[in-house]
Every structure is written in structure tokens, then in C-alpha cells.
Amino acid sequence: MYEIDPTRLDLAEEFRRKPYGRHSAELQRVLNRMRTEPFDGHYVLLRDGRFGPYRLGRFGATPADPITPTGHVFQSLREAEWIVFKMRWKRLTGQDLALD
């Protein structure tokens, strides 16, 4: 399985600058790894209605388990995506992402 190199802060910076659209091949590998985590505890963004804020939740152990809200609320999708990226980075590398 692909291992994320925690020293590749350039990839995190690339995502922060451009979270949508085409990415470099190496960043795409990182994103693919992040998005294929085990179901249990996987982060997910939720939204109440079309114009409501984004909320962060986590999946349970099985698809039948309810999504557990974390309490994080975001006003923009861009902000939410960056925070989720940082949380997944920490979960997979064991290191905080020191970029803001």
C-alpha cells in the first residue's frame, strides 16, 4: 500500500493552493491513499441543505452505523477540505501538518 512521505510538504502546499481540479501525479497518489482509508473512522463532510454550513463527521465500523459528528463546522467547502486533508495526513503519517 502507498505510504505518504511526511516530509513532502510541497504536496500538502499544492493541495492547499488548488484543492480542486487536476493535481500532480504524486499528489493524486496521496489523495487516493487518503480517500481509501478503512471505513471505520473515515472522515466525511456533511451539509444541511443547499446553503448550510459544512460539518465534519466520521463513519462507524460498518455502513449501517450512524455517522458521528465531530463538532467541527465550516463556512466554506475550501476550508473544510483543507482541515480534512490535515486530519487525514496526521492519521496516516502520525505527524501534524505544520502549514496554515
PDB file of C-alpha atoms in Angstrom:
ATOM      1  CA  MET A   1       0.000   0.000   0.000  1.00  0.00           C
ATOM      2  CA  TYR A   2       1.205   3.519  -0.800  1.00  0.00           C
ATOM      3  CA  GLU A   3       2.857   5.266   2.154  1.00  0.00           C
ATOM      4  CA  ILE A   4       2.712   9.047   2.423  1.00  0.00           C
ATOM      5  CA  ASP A   5       6.107  10.669   2.957  1.00  0.00           C
ATOM      6  CA  PRO A   6       5.536  13.183   5.798  1.00  0.00           C
ATOM      7  CA  THR A   7       8.463  15.297   4.592  1.00  0.00           C
ATOM      8  CA  ARG A   8       6.697  16.058   1.273  1.00  0.00           C
ATOM      9  CA  LEU A   9       5.149  19.310   2.481  1.00  0.00           C
ATOM     10  CA  ASP A  10       5.256  20.514  -1.115  1.00  0.00           C
ATOM     11  CA  LEU A  11       2.379  18.133  -1.861  1.00  0.00           C
ATOM     12  CA  ALA A  12       0.308  19.491   1.008  1.00  0.00           C
ATOM     13  CA  GLU A  13       1.019  23.025  -0.176  1.00  0.00           C
ATOM     14  CA  GLU A  14      -0.047  22.068  -3.701  1.00  0.00           C
ATOM     15  CA  PHE A  15      -3.364  20.787  -2.339  1.00  0.00           C
ATOM     16  CA  ARG A  16      -3.877  23.899  -0.216  1.00  0.00           C
ATOM     17  CA  ARG A  17      -3.319  26.153  -3.235  1.00  0.00           C
ATOM     18  CA  LYS A  18      -5.531  24.081  -5.524  1.00  0.00           C
ATOM     19  CA  PRO A  19      -7.835  21.597  -3.794  1.00  0.00           C
ATOM     20  CA  TYR A  20      -9.949  21.017  -6.928  1.00  0.00           C
ATOM     21  CA  GLY A  21      -9.107  20.040 -10.466  1.00  0.00           C
ATOM     22  CA  ARG A  22      -6.079  18.232 -11.815  1.00  0.00           C
ATOM     23  CA  HIS A  23      -3.199  17.517  -9.455  1.00  0.00           C
ATOM     24  CA  SER A  24       0.344  16.332  -9.941  1.00  0.00           C
ATOM     25  CA  ALA A  25       0.722  12.567 -10.133  1.00  0.00           C
ATOM     26  CA  GLU A  26       2.335  12.384  -6.700  1.00  0.00           C
ATOM     27  CA  LEU A  27      -0.379  14.467  -5.013  1.00  0.00           C
ATOM     28  CA  GLN A  28      -3.016  12.313  -6.694  1.00  0.00           C
ATOM     29  CA  ARG A  29      -1.369   9.246  -5.138  1.00  0.00           C
ATOM     30  CA  VAL A  30      -1.586  10.916  -1.713  1.00  0.00           C
ATOM     31  CA  LEU A  31      -5.258  11.798  -2.249  1.00  0.00           C
ATOM     32  CA  ASN A  32      -6.076   8.286  -3.457  1.00  0.00           C
ATOM     33  CA  ARG A  33      -4.470   6.847  -0.317  1.00  0.00           C
ATOM     34  CA  MET A  34      -6.350   9.283   1.912  1.00  0.00           C
ATOM     35  CA  ARG A  35      -9.669   8.545   0.247  1.00  0.00           C
ATOM     36  CA  THR A  36      -9.329   4.775   0.534  1.00  0.00           C
ATOM     37  CA  GLU A  37      -8.850   4.574   4.291  1.00  0.00           C
ATOM     38  CA  PRO A  38     -10.721   1.833   6.135  1.00  0.00           C
ATOM     39  CA  PHE A  39     -14.387   2.652   6.606  1.00  0.00           C
ATOM     40  CA  ASP A  40     -14.178   2.774  10.402  1.00  0.00           C
ATOM     41  CA  GLY A  41     -13.414   6.361  11.417  1.00  0.00           C
ATOM     42  CA  HIS A  42     -13.149   7.739   7.866  1.00  0.00           C
ATOM     43  CA  TYR A  43     -13.840  11.489   7.796  1.00  0.00           C
ATOM     44  CA  VAL A  44     -16.819  12.737   5.812  1.00  0.00           C
ATOM     45  CA  LEU A  45     -18.243  16.208   5.156  1.00  0.00           C
ATOM     46  CA  LEU A  46     -21.932  16.769   5.800  1.00  0.00           C
ATOM     47  CA  ARG A  47     -24.152  19.670   4.841  1.00  0.00           C
ATOM     48  CA  ASP A  48     -27.634  20.570   5.979  1.00  0.00           C
ATOM     49  CA  GLY A  49     -29.448  21.935   2.962  1.00  0.00           C
ATOM     50  CA  ARG A  50     -28.045  23.673  -0.058  1.00  0.00           C
ATOM     51  CA  PHE A  51     -26.689  26.749   1.719  1.00  0.00           C
ATOM     52  CA  GLY A  52     -25.968  25.445   5.208  1.00  0.00           C
ATOM     53  CA  PRO A  53     -22.519  25.196   6.746  1.00  0.00           C
ATOM     54  CA  TYR A  54     -20.367  22.114   6.323  1.00  0.00           C
ATOM     55  CA  ARG A  55     -19.944  19.782   9.281  1.00  0.00           C
ATOM     56  CA  LEU A  56     -17.336  17.113   9.836  1.00  0.00           C
ATOM     57  CA  GLY A  57     -18.365  13.586  10.728  1.00  0.00           C
ATOM     58  CA  ARG A  58     -16.838  10.131  10.958  1.00  0.00           C
ATOM     59  CA  PHE A  59     -18.170   6.853   9.671  1.00  0.00           C
ATOM     60  CA  GLY A  60     -18.772   3.976  12.058  1.00  0.00           C
ATOM     61  CA  ALA A  61     -17.343   0.485  11.758  1.00  0.00           C
ATOM     62  CA  THR A  62     -19.934  -0.629   9.191  1.00  0.00           C
ATOM     63  CA  PRO A  63     -22.076   1.154   6.590  1.00  0.00           C
ATOM     64  CA  ALA A  64     -25.122   0.542   8.805  1.00  0.00           C
ATOM     65  CA  ASP A  65     -23.592   2.521  11.698  1.00  0.00           C
ATOM     66  CA  PRO A  66     -24.593   6.164  12.010  1.00  0.00           C
ATOM     67  CA  ILE A  67     -22.200   8.962  11.108  1.00  0.00           C
ATOM     68  CA  THR A  68     -20.845  10.593  14.251  1.00  0.00           C
ATOM     69  CA  PRO A  69     -20.494  14.401  14.119  1.00  0.00           C
ATOM     70  CA  THR A  70     -17.154  15.698  15.426  1.00  0.00           C
ATOM     71  CA  GLY A  71     -18.370  19.188  16.279  1.00  0.00           C
ATOM     72  CA  HIS A  72     -16.273  20.904  13.595  1.00  0.00           C
ATOM     73  CA  VAL A  73     -18.302  23.379  11.499  1.00  0.00           C
ATOM     74  CA  PHE A  74     -17.031  25.233   8.413  1.00  0.00           C
ATOM     75  CA  GLN A  75     -18.449  28.105   6.403  1.00  0.00           C
ATOM     76  CA  SER A  76     -16.754  27.166   3.141  1.00  0.00           C
ATOM     77  CA  LEU A  77     -16.036  23.919   1.346  1.00  0.00           C
ATOM     78  CA  ARG A  78     -12.441  25.023   0.717  1.00  0.00           C
ATOM     79  CA  GLU A  79     -11.828  25.485   4.453  1.00  0.00           C
ATOM     80  CA  ALA A  80     -13.466  22.118   5.216  1.00  0.00           C
ATOM     81  CA  GLU A  81     -11.428  20.274   2.579  1.00  0.00           C
ATOM     82  CA  TRP A  82      -8.157  21.696   3.943  1.00  0.00           C
ATOM     83  CA  ILE A  83      -8.956  20.666   7.527  1.00  0.00           C
ATOM     84  CA  VAL A  84      -9.945  17.154   6.404  1.00  0.00           C
ATOM     85  CA  PHE A  85      -6.709  16.912   4.400  1.00  0.00           C
ATOM     86  CA  LYS A  86      -4.709  17.860   7.509  1.00  0.00           C
ATOM     87  CA  MET A  87      -6.590  15.380   9.709  1.00  0.00           C
ATOM     88  CA  ARG A  88      -6.086  12.551   7.233  1.00  0.00           C
ATOM     89  CA  TRP A  89      -2.402  13.487   6.898  1.00  0.00           C
ATOM     90  CA  LYS A  90      -1.959  13.163  10.659  1.00  0.00           C
ATOM     91  CA  ARG A  91      -3.900   9.898  10.782  1.00  0.00           C
ATOM     92  CA  LEU A  92      -1.804   8.317   8.025  1.00  0.00           C
ATOM     93  CA  THR A  93       1.642   9.751   8.822  1.00  0.00           C
ATOM     94  CA  GLY A  94       1.404  10.211  12.588  1.00  0.00           C
ATOM     95  CA  GLN A  95       2.629  13.796  12.172  1.00  0.00           C
ATOM     96  CA  ASP A  96       0.851  17.129  12.327  1.00  0.00           C
ATOM     97  CA  LEU A  97       0.884  19.101   9.106  1.00  0.00           C
ATOM     98  CA  ALA A  98       2.535  22.383  10.065  1.00  0.00           C
ATOM     99  CA  LEU A  99       1.047  24.504   7.293  1.00  0.00           C
ATOM    100  CA  ASP A 100      -1.700  27.103   7.674  1.00  0.00           C
TER     101      ASP A 100
END
